[in-house]
Coordinates of C-alpha atoms and ligand atoms in Angstrom, one line a residue:
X1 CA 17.3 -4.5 4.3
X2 CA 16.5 -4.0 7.6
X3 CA 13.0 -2.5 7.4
X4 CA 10.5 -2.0 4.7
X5 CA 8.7 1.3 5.6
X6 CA 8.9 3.3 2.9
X7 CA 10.6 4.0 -0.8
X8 CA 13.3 5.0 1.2
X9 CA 14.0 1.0 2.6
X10 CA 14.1 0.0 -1.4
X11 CA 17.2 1.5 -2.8
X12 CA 17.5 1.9 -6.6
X13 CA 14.5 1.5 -8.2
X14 CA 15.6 -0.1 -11.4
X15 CA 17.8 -2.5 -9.3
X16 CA 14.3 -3.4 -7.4
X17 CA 12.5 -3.5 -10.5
X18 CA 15.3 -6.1 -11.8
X19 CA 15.0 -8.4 -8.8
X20 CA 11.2 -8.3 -9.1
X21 CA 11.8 -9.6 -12.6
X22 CA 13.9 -12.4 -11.6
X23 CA 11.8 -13.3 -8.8
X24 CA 9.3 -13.7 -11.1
X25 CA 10.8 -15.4 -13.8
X26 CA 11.4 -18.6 -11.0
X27 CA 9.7 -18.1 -7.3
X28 CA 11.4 -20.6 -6.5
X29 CA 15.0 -20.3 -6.6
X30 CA 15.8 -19.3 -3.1
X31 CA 13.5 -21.6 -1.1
X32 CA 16.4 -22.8 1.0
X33 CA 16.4 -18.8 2.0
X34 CA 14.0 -19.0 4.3
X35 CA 14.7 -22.3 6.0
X36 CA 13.8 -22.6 9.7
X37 CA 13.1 -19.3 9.8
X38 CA 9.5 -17.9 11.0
X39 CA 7.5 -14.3 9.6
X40 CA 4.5 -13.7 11.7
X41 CA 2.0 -11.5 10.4
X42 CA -0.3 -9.4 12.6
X43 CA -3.7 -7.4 11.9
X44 CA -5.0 -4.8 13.3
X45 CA -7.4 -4.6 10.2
X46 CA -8.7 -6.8 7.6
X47 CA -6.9 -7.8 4.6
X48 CA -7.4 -10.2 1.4
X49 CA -4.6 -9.5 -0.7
X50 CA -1.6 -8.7 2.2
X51 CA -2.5 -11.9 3.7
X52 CA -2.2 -13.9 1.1
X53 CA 0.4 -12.5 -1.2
X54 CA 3.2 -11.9 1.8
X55 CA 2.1 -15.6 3.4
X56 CA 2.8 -17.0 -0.2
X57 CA 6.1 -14.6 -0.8
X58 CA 7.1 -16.1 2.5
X59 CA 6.5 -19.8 1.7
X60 CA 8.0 -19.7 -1.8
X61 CA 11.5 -18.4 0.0
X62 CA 11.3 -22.1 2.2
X63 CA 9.9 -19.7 5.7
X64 CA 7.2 -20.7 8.7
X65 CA 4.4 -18.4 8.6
X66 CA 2.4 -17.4 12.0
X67 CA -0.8 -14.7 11.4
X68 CA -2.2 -13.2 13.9
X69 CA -5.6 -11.2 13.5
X70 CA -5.5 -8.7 16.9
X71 CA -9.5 -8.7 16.9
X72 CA -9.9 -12.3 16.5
X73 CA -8.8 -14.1 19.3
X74 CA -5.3 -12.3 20.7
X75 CA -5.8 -9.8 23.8
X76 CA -6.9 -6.6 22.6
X77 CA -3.7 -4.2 22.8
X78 CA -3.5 -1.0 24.0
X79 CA -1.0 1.3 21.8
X80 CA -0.9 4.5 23.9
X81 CA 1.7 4.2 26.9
X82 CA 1.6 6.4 30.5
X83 CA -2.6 4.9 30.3
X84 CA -4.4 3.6 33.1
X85 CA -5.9 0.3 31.9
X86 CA -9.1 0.4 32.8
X87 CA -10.8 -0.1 30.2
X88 CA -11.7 -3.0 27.7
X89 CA -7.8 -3.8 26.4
X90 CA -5.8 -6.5 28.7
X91 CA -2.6 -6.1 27.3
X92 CA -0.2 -3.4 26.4
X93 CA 1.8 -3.3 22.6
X94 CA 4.8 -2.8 25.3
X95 CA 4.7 -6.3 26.4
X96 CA 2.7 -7.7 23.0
X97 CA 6.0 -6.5 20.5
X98 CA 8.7 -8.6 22.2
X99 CA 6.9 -11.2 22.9
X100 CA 5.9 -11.7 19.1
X101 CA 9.6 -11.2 18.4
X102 CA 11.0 -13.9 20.5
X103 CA 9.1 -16.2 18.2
X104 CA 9.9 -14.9 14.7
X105 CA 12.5 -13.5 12.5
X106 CA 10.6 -11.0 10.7
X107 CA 7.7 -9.4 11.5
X108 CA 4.7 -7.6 9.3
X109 CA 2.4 -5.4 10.8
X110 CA -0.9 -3.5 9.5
X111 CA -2.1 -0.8 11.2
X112 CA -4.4 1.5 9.8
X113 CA -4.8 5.0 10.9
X114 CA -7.7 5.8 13.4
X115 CA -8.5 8.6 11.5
X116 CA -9.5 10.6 14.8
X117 CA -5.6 11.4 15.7
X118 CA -3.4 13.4 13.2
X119 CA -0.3 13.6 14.3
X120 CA -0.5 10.2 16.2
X121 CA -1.2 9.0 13.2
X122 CA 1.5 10.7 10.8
X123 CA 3.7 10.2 13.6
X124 CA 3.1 6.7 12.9
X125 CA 2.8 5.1 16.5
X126 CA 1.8 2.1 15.9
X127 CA 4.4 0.8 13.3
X128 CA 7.2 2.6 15.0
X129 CA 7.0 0.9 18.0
X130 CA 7.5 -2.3 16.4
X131 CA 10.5 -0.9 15.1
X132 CA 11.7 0.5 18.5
X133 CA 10.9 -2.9 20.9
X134 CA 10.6 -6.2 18.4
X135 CA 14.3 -6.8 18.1
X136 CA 13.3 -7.9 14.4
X137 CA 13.1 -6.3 10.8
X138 CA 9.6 -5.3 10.3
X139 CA 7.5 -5.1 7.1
X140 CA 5.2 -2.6 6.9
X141 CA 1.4 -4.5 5.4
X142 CA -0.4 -0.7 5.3
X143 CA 0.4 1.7 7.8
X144 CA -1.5 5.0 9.2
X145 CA 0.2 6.9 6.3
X146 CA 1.9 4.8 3.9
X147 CA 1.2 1.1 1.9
X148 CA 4.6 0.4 0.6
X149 CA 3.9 -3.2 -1.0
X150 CA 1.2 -1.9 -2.3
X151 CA 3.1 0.7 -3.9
X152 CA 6.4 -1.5 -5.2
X153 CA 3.9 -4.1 -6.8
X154 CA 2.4 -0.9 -8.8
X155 CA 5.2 0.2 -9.9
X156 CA 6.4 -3.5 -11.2
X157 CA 2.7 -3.4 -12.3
X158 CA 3.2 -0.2 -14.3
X159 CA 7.0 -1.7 -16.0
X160 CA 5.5 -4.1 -17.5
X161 CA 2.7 -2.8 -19.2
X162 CA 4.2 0.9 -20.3
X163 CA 4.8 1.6 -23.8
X164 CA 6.7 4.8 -23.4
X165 CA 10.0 5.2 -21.7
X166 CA 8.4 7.9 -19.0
X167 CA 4.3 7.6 -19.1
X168 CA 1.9 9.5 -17.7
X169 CA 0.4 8.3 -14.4
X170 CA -2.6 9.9 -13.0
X171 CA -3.8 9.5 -9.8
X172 CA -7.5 10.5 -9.4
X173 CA -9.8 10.9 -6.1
X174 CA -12.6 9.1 -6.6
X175 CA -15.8 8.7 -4.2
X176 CA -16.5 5.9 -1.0
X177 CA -19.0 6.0 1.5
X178 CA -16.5 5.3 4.5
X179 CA -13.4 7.1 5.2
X180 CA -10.6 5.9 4.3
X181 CA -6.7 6.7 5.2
X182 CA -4.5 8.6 2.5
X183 CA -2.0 5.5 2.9
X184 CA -2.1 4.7 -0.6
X185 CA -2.3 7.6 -2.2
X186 CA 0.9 9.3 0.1
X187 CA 2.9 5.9 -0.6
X188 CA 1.9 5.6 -4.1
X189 CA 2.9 9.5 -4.8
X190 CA 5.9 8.4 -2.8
X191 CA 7.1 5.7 -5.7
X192 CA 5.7 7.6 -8.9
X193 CA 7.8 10.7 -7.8
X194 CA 11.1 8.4 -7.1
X195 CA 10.3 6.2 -10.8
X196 CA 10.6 10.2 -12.1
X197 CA 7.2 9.5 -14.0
X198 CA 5.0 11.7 -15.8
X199 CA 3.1 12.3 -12.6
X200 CA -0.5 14.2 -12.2
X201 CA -2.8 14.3 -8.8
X202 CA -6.5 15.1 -9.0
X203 CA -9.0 15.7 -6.3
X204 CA -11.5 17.9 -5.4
X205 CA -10.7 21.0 -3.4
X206 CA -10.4 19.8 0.4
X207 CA -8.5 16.3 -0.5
X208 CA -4.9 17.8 -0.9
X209 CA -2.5 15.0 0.6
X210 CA 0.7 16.3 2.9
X211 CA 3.3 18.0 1.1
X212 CA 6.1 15.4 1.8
X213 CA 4.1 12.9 0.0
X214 CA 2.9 15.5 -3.0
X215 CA 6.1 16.7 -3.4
X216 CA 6.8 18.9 -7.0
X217 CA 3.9 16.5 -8.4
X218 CA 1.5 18.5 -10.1
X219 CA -2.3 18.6 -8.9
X220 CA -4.7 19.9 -11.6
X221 CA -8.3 20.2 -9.9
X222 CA -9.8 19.4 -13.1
X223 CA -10.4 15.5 -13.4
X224 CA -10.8 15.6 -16.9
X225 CA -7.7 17.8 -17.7
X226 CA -5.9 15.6 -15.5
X227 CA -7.4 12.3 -17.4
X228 CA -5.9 13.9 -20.9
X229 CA -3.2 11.8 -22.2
X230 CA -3.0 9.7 -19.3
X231 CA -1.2 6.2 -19.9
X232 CA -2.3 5.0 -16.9
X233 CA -4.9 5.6 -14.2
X234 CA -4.9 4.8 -10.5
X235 CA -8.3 5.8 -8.8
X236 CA -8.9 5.8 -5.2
X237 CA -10.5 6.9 -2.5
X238 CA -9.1 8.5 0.3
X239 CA -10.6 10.8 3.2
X240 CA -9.8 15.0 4.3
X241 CA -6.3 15.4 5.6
X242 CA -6.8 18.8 6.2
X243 CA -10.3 17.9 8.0
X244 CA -9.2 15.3 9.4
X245 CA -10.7 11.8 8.8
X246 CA -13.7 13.7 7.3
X247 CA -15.8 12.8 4.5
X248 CA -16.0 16.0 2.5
X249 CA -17.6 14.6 -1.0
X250 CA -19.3 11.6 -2.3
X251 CA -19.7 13.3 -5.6
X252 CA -20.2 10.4 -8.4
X253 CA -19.1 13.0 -11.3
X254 CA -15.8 12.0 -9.9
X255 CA -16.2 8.1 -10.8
X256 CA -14.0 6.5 -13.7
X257 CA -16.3 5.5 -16.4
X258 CA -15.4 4.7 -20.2
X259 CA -16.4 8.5 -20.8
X260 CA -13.7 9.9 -18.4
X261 CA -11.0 6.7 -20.0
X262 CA -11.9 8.0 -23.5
X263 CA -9.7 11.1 -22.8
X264 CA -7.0 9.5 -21.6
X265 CA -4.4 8.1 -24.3
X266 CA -5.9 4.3 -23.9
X267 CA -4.9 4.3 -21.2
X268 CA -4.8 1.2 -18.2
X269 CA -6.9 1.4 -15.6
X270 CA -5.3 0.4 -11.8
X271 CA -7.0 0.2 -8.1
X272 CA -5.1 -1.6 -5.2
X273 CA -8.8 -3.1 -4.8
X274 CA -10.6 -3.9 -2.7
X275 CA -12.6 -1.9 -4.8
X276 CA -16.0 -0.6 -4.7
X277 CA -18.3 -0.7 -8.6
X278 CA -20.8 2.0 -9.2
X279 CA -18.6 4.7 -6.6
X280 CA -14.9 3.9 -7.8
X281 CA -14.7 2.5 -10.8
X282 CA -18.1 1.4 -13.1
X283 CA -18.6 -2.5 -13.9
X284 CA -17.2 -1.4 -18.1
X285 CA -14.3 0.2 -17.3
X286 CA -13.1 -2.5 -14.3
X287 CA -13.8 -5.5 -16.9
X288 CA -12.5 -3.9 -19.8
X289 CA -9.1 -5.3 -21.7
X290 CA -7.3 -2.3 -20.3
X291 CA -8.3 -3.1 -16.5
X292 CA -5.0 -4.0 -15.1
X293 CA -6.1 -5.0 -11.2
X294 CA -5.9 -8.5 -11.2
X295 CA -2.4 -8.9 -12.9
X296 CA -1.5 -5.5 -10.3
X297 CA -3.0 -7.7 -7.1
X298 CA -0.7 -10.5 -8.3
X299 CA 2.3 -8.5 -8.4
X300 CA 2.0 -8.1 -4.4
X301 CA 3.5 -11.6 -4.2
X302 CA 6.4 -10.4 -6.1
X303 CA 6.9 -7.0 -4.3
X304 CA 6.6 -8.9 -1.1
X305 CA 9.0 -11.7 -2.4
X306 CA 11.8 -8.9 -3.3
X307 CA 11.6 -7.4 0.1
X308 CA 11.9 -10.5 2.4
X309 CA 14.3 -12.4 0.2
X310 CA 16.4 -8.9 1.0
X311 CA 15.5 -9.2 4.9
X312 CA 16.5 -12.5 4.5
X313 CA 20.1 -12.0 2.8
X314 CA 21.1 -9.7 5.9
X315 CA 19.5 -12.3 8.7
Ligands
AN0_401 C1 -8.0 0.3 2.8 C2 -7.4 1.7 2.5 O1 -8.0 2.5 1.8 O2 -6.4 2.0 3.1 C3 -7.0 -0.7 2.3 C4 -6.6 -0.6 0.9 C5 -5.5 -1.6 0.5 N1 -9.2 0.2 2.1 C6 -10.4 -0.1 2.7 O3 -10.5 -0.1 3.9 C7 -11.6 -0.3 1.8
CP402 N1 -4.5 -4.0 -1.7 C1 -4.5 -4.5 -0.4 O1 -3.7 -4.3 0.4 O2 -5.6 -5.4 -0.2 P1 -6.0 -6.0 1.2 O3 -6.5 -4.9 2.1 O4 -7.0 -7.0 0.8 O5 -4.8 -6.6 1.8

């Protein structure tokens, strides 16, 4: 693999799935894999889970591990090129990217979108510079419109705990005070459509996600029609495409409670978390037996262990 972007970078799913499986059954069977050879991680924006998960997927395959937080000590770095810099960032990504890749092997990158800039943002800037100048396979860790790990630990998330061959996956809006990207959401769409799953979007009008991501899923307006039958159910928030970046609703009639889980076919709950209780999710439903976020959280080590252990192999 030379690099993890999108569903696309994957392959076959089921052969994915199968490697996550036997990753899983013993971490540690290629820790000579990564021997003398370095990933560095860099943030642009916080992280709990990416951090940790891909640092530990890293070190289980026998790598070095370099993270770099961009607002915590490095220069701030300007992304846009043909700027005058003036301002308050000493040092351009131009100069940043190959620098970081004379020191590594692989490289992860996060780097939300701004949420001000549409098409730089879809046109993914940021990320695709590092595939352009770093010399180096790079690993996507959340960028302006896609979360990939995110997406192949939900899927391994959602193998293990289905009961029916093809179940039915809902993916419902729910409200956040700040605005968020539609990362998750687009990547997750992404994998659901490629697992051929039962597939349903719902969202209030105003919250419809780009077509190349939505795809022939259907979108039913109606959360509760939506909810009916579901097997499983992945809330989150995410903010206007359309108007951009924007806020449109905060509308807590639109949070998962154990009403809104009673219609579904007792069904599992899922967030990528970090989650918000009382606007996402209420404190009953995230606790509850059918809550599957912490096993989902763990399954980011795995996801992240099947996709440098691949990068690895083609070193
Ligand atoms: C981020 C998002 O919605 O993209 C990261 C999720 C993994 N969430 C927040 O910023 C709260
Ligand atoms: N789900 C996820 O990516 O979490 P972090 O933002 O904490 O990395």
């Amino acid at each position: 693999m030379k690099n993890f972007l999108s569903v696309k970078d994957i392959g076959d799913l089921r052969v994915a799935v199968e490697e996550a499986r036997q990753v899983k059954r013993d971490r540690f069977a290629f820790s000579e894999l990564g021997r003398n050879r370095t990933m560095v991680m860099l943030f642009f924006n916080s992280s709990l889970r990416t951090r940790l998960s891909t640092q530990k997927a890293a070190m289980n395959l026998g790598m070095n591990t370099m993270v770099l937080d961009v607002a915590q000590g490095a220069w701030k770095l300007e992304t846009e090129r043909g700027v005058i810099m003036d301002g308050d960032k000493p040092e351009h990504l131009l100069e940043a990217i190959p620098v970081i890749g004379s020191y590594c092997d692989i490289i992860g990158v996060r780097s939300f979108a701004g949420l001000v800039d549409r098409e730089a943002d879809y046109g993914e800037l940021v990320i695709n510079q590092f595939v352009a100048h770093s010399g180096r396979p790079v690993v996507s860790l959340e960028s302006a419109t896609r979360h990939p790990l995110q997406s192949f630990a939900d899927l391994i998330t959602i193998e293990e705990y289905k009961t029916k061959q093809r179940p039915k996956v809902v993916l419902t809006w729910a409200p956040h005070p700040r605005a968020l990207p539609q990362a998750v959401p687009n990547s997750f769409a992404e994998w659901m459509r490629a697992a051929d799953y039962d597939f349903v979007i719902t969202h209030p009008r105003g919250y419809e996600l780009a077509p190349e991501f939505v795809g022939d899923a259907r979108v039913e307006y109606d959360q509760r029609k939506a909810l009916e039958g579901a097997d499983f159910v992945y809330a989150k928030n995410w903010s206007s495409l359309g108007d951009y970046g924007q806020i449109l609703s905060t509308d807590r009639s639109w949070t998962v409670d154990a009403q809104k889980m009673a219609l579904t076919d007792d069904a599992f709950f899922m967030h990528c978390l970090p989650v918000r209780r009382g606007m996402i999710v209420t404190d009953e439903v995230i606790e509850s037996p059918h809550s599957i976020v912490i096993p989902q959280a763990a399954n980011r080590e795995i996801s992240a262990q099947v996709v440098l252990k691949r990068m690895l192999e083609k070193l």
